[in-house]
Amino acid sequence: MAMAATVKVVLGSFAFAVFWVLAVFPAVPFLPVGRTAGSLLGAMMMVLFRVLTPDQAYAAIDLPILGLLFGTMVVSVYLERADMFKYLGKLLSWKSRGGKDLLCRVCVISAISSALFTNDTCCVVLTEFVLKIARQNNLPPQPFLLALASSANIGSSATPIGNPQNLVIAVQSKISFGKFLTGILPAMLVGIVVNTAILLGMFWNLLSIEKDEEVVSVGEVVAEEDMNSHRFSPATMSHLTSLNSQEWSSALDGIVPSPPMHGGLVHVETLRNRVIASESDMQASNAANAESTRHSNASWDGVGTPQRKEEGATTNRYGRSVMSSSQISGPNQSSDEKEGLIERWKRLLWKTCVYLITIGMLVALLMGLNMSWTAITAALALMVLDFKDARPSLEKVSYSLLIFFCGMFITVDGFNKTGIPSALWDFMEPHAQIDRVSSVSVLALVILVLSNVASNVPTVLLLGARVAASAAAISPVEETKAWLILAWVSTVAGNLSLLGSAANLIVCEQARRAQFYGYTLSFWGHLRFGFPSTLIVTVVGLFLIRG
């Protein structure tokens, strides 16, 4: 593709630069508007600068990708309501045999769940589980947080629904779900093993420390139910059960004790003494009345009317017959138990249907049906099954992410119109052919660098069609392999640094904001593990990917 006019190249590059800065650094001091607004700003500038016409901008939005992303998010919301992620959390601590065993479990569960429910969702709902379990076992949080984030990224590479860049690749390449899975699954499995081995090697001494006697402090005593019940919102990527520091401070400020605190305690003791005295009087009176009514089956009221004493009734201090609590609440209690049992069975049936619909969606994807409409159909089936207003569940969908994708499609398409990406690829293409080991290494290095500089989804949008066209000139098999290599490297590249993927940032932010188990994962602490892990896992996986 020839270079566009100089004015269009300059203005288009400027608009893309604005988008890139706000996408990578969403809180820059001079324009802290965030990623979504930055994406729309870049798209608007492409149209205002006439790099794209309005019709071209609308045409650049890939609706199948948005449909697939929306459908998978809705399914994840209903799976969360069906306690899927609570069960995953329980698997982490079930019969754990120490720190090393727990680390391996985190890696495996994170990889599997991210492949089925996207890596971002996995990190949102499992981060606080991991922190709590590490603290309860008196283990350092860092290796487990690194295991969660890195395994989520590696595991998400195996399926088209594992992460956003795979969604783009699956739709653009038209590779079936089954072919995508079988092509990358061996690399993913070996990658998880290698990544786990690196984590064990780096933190072996820390994980080998015997568990000391648990130290229980105020704020760290968490009930098991609270430990295993989380509610999350993908739209905000935060637990609804936790508060940030400002909200927590406001909540504490709202609890103002009454000034006469000690007087209040004395008053409580006085009331307690009065209650005890009253109970003593009642017991004495009942003992006196019992002697006089021992041989009588009837009791008299204050007027003198005889009444038959009911079986099981007691006599109060005035001689009146009083029904026992079991006689009063028995029928109601039985009815409540029946209603509770019916509700539990309804809940169990509903959860089973949610899991069956999700499995049906995965089977349909494996059969090669249209991925976007399959996900939307599963989402609608879950809404109908719920048989209530779907608005609360739909409100948990991250619409800001969908809008971000719309702006990104327009911005990247405008940057492609400038001719700069084509010119750069023309320079790299002779050195990045898919049929030679050295060329594959160069291609992987280019993808790795761009994924950390420009983020992985824009990298896929910029390079995908060009890499595939170059490989298609060799053979159709090589074209498929080129797409899979792009998916593998762009996904694993997210483990290089803390800013490499959204999953890393989610884990870091969730860990920092955890209510009782807060922990800050530093940039250099992540890089010390991420750099060698990314290089080794990427290279190992390249030898296992098949077209």
Coordinates of N, CA and C in Angstrom, one line a residue, residues 56 183 274 340 398 544:
Q56 N -16.6 5.3 6.2 CA -15.5 4.4 6.4 C -15.3 4.1 7.9
G183 N -4.7 -26.4 17.7 CA -3.5 -25.8 17.2 C -2.6 -25.2 18.4
R274 N -31.8 -6.4 86.3 CA -33.2 -6.3 86.4 C -33.9 -7.6 85.8
G340 N -38.4 -23.3 52.2 CA -36.9 -23.3 52.0 C -36.4 -24.4 51.2
S398 N -19.5 -5.1 30.6 CA -18.6 -3.9 30.5 C -18.9 -3.2 29.2
L544 N 5.7 -25.9 19.3 CA 4.6 -26.8 19.4 C 3.3 -26.4 18.7

